[in-house]
mmCIF file of C-alpha atoms in Angstrom:
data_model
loop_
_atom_site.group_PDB
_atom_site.id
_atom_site.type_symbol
_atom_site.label_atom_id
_atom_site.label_comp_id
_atom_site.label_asym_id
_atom_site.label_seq_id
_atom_site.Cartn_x
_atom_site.Cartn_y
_atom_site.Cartn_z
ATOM 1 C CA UNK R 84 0.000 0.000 0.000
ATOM 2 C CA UNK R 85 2.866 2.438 1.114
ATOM 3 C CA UNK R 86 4.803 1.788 -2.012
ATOM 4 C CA UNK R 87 1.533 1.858 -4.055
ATOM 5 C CA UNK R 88 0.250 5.128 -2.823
ATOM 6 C CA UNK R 89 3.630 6.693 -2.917
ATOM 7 C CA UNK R 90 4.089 5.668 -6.537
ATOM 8 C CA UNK R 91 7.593 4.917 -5.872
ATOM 9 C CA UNK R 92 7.395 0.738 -6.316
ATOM 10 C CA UNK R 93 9.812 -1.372 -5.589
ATOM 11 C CA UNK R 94 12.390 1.242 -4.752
ATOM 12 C CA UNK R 95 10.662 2.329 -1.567
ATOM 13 C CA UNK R 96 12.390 1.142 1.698
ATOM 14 C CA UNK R 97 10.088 -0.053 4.071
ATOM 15 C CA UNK R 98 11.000 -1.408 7.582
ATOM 16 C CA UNK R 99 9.100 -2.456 10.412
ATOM 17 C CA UNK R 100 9.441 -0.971 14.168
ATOM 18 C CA UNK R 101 7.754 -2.268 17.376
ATOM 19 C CA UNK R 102 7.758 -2.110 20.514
ATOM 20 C CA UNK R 103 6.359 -4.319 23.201
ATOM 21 C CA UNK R 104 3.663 -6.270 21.543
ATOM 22 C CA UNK R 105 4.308 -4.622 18.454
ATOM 23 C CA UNK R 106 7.693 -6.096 19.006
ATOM 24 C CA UNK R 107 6.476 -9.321 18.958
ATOM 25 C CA UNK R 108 4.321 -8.134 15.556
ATOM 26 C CA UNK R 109 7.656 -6.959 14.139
ATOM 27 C CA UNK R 110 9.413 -9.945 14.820
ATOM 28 C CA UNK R 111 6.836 -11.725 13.510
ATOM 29 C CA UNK R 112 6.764 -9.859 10.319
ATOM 30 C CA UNK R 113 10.310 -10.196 9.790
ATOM 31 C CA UNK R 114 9.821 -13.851 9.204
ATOM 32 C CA UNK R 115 7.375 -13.548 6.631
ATOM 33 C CA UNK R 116 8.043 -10.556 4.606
ATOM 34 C CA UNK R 117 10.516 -11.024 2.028
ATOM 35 C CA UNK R 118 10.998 -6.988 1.052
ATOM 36 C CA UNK R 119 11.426 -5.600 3.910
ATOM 37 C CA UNK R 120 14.418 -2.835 4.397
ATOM 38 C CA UNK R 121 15.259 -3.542 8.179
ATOM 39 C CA UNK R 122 13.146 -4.921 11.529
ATOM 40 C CA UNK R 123 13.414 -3.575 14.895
ATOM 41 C CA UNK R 124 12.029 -5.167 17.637
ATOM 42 C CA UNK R 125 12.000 -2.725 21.376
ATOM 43 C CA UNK R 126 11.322 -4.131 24.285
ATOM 44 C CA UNK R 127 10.051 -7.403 22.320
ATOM 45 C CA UNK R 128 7.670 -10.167 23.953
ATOM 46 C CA UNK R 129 8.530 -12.689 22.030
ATOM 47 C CA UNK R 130 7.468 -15.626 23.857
ATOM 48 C CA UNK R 131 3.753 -15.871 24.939
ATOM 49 C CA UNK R 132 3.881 -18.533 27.206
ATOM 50 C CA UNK R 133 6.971 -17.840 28.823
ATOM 51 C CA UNK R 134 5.553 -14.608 29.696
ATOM 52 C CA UNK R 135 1.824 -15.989 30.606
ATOM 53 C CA UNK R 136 3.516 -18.861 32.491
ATOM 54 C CA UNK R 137 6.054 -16.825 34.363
ATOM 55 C CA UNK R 138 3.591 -13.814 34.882
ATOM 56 C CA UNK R 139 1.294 -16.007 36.229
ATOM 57 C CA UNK R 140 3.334 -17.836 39.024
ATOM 58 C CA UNK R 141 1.647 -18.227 42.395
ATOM 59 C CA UNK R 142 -1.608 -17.465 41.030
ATOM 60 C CA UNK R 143 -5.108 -19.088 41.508
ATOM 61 C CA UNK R 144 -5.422 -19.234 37.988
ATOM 62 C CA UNK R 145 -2.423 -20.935 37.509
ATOM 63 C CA UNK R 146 -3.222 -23.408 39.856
ATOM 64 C CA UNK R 147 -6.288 -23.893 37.624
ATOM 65 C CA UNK R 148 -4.569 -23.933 34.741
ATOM 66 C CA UNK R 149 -2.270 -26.427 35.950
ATOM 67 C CA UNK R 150 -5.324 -28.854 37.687
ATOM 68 C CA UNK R 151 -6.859 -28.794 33.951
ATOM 69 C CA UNK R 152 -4.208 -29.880 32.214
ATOM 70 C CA UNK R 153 -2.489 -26.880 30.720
ATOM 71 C CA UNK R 154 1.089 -25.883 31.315
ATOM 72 C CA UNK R 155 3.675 -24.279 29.778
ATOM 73 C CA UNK R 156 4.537 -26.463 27.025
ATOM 74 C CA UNK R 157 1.372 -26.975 26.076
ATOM 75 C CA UNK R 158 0.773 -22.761 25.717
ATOM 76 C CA UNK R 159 4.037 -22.962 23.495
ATOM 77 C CA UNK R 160 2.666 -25.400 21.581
ATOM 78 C CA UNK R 161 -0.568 -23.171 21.085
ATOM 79 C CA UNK R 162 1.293 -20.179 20.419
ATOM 80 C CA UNK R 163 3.857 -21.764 17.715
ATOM 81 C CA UNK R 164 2.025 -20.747 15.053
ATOM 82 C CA UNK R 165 2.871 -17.306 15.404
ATOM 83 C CA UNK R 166 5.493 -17.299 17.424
ATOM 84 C CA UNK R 167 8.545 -15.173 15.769
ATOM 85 C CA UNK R 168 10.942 -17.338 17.007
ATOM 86 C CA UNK R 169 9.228 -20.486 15.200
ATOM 87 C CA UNK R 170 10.839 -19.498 11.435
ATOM 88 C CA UNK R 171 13.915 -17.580 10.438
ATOM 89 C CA UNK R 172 14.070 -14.113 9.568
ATOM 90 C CA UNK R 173 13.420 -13.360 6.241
ATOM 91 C CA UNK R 174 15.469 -9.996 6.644
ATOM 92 C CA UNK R 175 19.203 -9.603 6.762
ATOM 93 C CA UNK R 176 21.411 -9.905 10.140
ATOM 94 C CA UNK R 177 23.178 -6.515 9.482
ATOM 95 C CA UNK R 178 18.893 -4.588 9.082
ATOM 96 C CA UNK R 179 17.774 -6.740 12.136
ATOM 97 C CA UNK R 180 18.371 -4.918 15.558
ATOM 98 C CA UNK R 181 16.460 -5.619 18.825
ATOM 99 C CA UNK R 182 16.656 -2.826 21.753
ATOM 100 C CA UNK R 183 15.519 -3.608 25.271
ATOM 101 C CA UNK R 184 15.651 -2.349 28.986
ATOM 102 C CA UNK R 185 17.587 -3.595 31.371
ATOM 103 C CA UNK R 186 15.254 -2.889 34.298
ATOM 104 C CA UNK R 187 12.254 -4.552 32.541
ATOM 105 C CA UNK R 188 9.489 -6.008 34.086
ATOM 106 C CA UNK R 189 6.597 -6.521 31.400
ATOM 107 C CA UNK R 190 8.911 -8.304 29.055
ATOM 108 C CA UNK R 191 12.002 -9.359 30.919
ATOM 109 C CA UNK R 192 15.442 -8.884 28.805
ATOM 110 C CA UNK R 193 15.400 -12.811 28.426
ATOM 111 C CA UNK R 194 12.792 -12.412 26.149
ATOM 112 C CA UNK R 195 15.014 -9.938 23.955
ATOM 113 C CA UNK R 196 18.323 -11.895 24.378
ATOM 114 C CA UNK R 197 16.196 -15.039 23.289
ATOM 115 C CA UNK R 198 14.930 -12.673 19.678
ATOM 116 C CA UNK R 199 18.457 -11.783 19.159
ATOM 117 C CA UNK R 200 20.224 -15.431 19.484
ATOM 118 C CA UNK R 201 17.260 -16.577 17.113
ATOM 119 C CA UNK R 202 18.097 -13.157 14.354
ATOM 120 C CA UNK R 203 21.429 -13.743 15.197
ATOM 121 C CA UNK R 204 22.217 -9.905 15.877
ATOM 122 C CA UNK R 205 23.212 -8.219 19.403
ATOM 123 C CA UNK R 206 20.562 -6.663 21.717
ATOM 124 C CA UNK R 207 21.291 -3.093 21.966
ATOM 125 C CA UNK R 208 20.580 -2.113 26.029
ATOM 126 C CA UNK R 209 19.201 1.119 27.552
ATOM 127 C CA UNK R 210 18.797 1.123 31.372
ATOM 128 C CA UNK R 211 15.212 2.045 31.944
ATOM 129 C CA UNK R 212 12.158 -0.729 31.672
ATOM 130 C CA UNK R 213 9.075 -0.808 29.920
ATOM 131 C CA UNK R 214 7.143 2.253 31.464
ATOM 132 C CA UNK R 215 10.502 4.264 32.545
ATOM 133 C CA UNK R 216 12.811 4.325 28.967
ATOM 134 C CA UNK R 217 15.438 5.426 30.697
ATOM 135 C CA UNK R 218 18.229 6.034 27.921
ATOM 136 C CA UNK R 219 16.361 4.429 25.060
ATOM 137 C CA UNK R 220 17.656 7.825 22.701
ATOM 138 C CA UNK R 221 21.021 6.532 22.334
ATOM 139 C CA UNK R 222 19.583 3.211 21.540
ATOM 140 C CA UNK R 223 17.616 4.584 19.133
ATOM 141 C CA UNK R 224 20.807 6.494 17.741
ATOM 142 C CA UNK R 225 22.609 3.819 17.542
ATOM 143 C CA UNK R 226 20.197 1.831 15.280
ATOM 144 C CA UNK R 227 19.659 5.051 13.016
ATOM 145 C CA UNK R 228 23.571 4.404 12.750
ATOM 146 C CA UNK R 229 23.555 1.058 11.832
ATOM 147 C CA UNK R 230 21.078 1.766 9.256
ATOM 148 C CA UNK R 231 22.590 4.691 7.597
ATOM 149 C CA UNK R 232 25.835 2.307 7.953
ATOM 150 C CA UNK R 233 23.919 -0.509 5.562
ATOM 151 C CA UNK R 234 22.611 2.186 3.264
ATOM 152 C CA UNK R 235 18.866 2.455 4.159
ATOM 153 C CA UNK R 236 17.958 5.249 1.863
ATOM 154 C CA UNK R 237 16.088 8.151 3.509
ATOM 155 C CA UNK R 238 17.913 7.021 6.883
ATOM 156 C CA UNK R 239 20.739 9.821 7.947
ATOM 157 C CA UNK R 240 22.688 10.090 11.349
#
């Protein structure tokens, strides 16, 4: 649609950002689109029932879950069909960058680390969490780097 409406075709960059959830949806679309320019996945969940099942712990309605049969492998197996770490990117290493907070609570930094073994790239850190972004400019300055660096037109540091 973008390159449609912008008349520009083919030679239109287009890359995909997320964050939180819409990491996961970037991650996602990384292994399914084959034209597009870079991925970058903030603060990524990338792992539904590693979050659900850790999230959860101690809870009534894991104890539920747990009397009716349904643990965590059984969630992963639910959640594999969309689950970015299920297929290989479709993007290159060098466009692929994932940026997460140390301090963060919603989607732990295991779930990033876990994104970037699977792309195959390095996790670039700020301090702050999900809520608090503590430092996430010079993450985001280092990616527009990286990209200028691998010649993403329209992308200048």
């Amino acid at each position: 649609y973008l390159r449609q409406r912008s008349g520009a075709g083919d030679e239109l960059p287009i890359g995909v950002m997320g964050m939180s959830l819409g990491g996961y949806t970037a991650a996602l679309w990384a292994s399914v689109a084959n034209d597009l320019s870079f991925a970058v996945a903030m603060i990524p969940a990338v792992s539904m029932s590693e979050l659900m099942w850790s999230h959860g712990s101690g809870t009534a309605v894991r104890k539920r879950a747990r009397d009716n049969g349904v643990d965590q492998d059984l969630l992963e197996q639910a959640f594999a069909v969309h689950s970015p770490l299920a297929r290989p990117p479709r993007v290159s290493a060098d466009r692929l960058f994932v940026i997460a907070g140390r301090g963060d609570r919603i989607t732990p930094p295991d779930q990033a680390v876990a994104l970037a073994a699977h792309w195959g790239c390095d996790v670039t850190w700020f301090d702050g969490g999900h809520l608090a972004q503590v430092g996430r400019h010079q993450a985001f300055s280092h990616v527009r780097k990286q990209l200028a660096a691998v010649h993403v037109p329209g992308v200048e540091v």
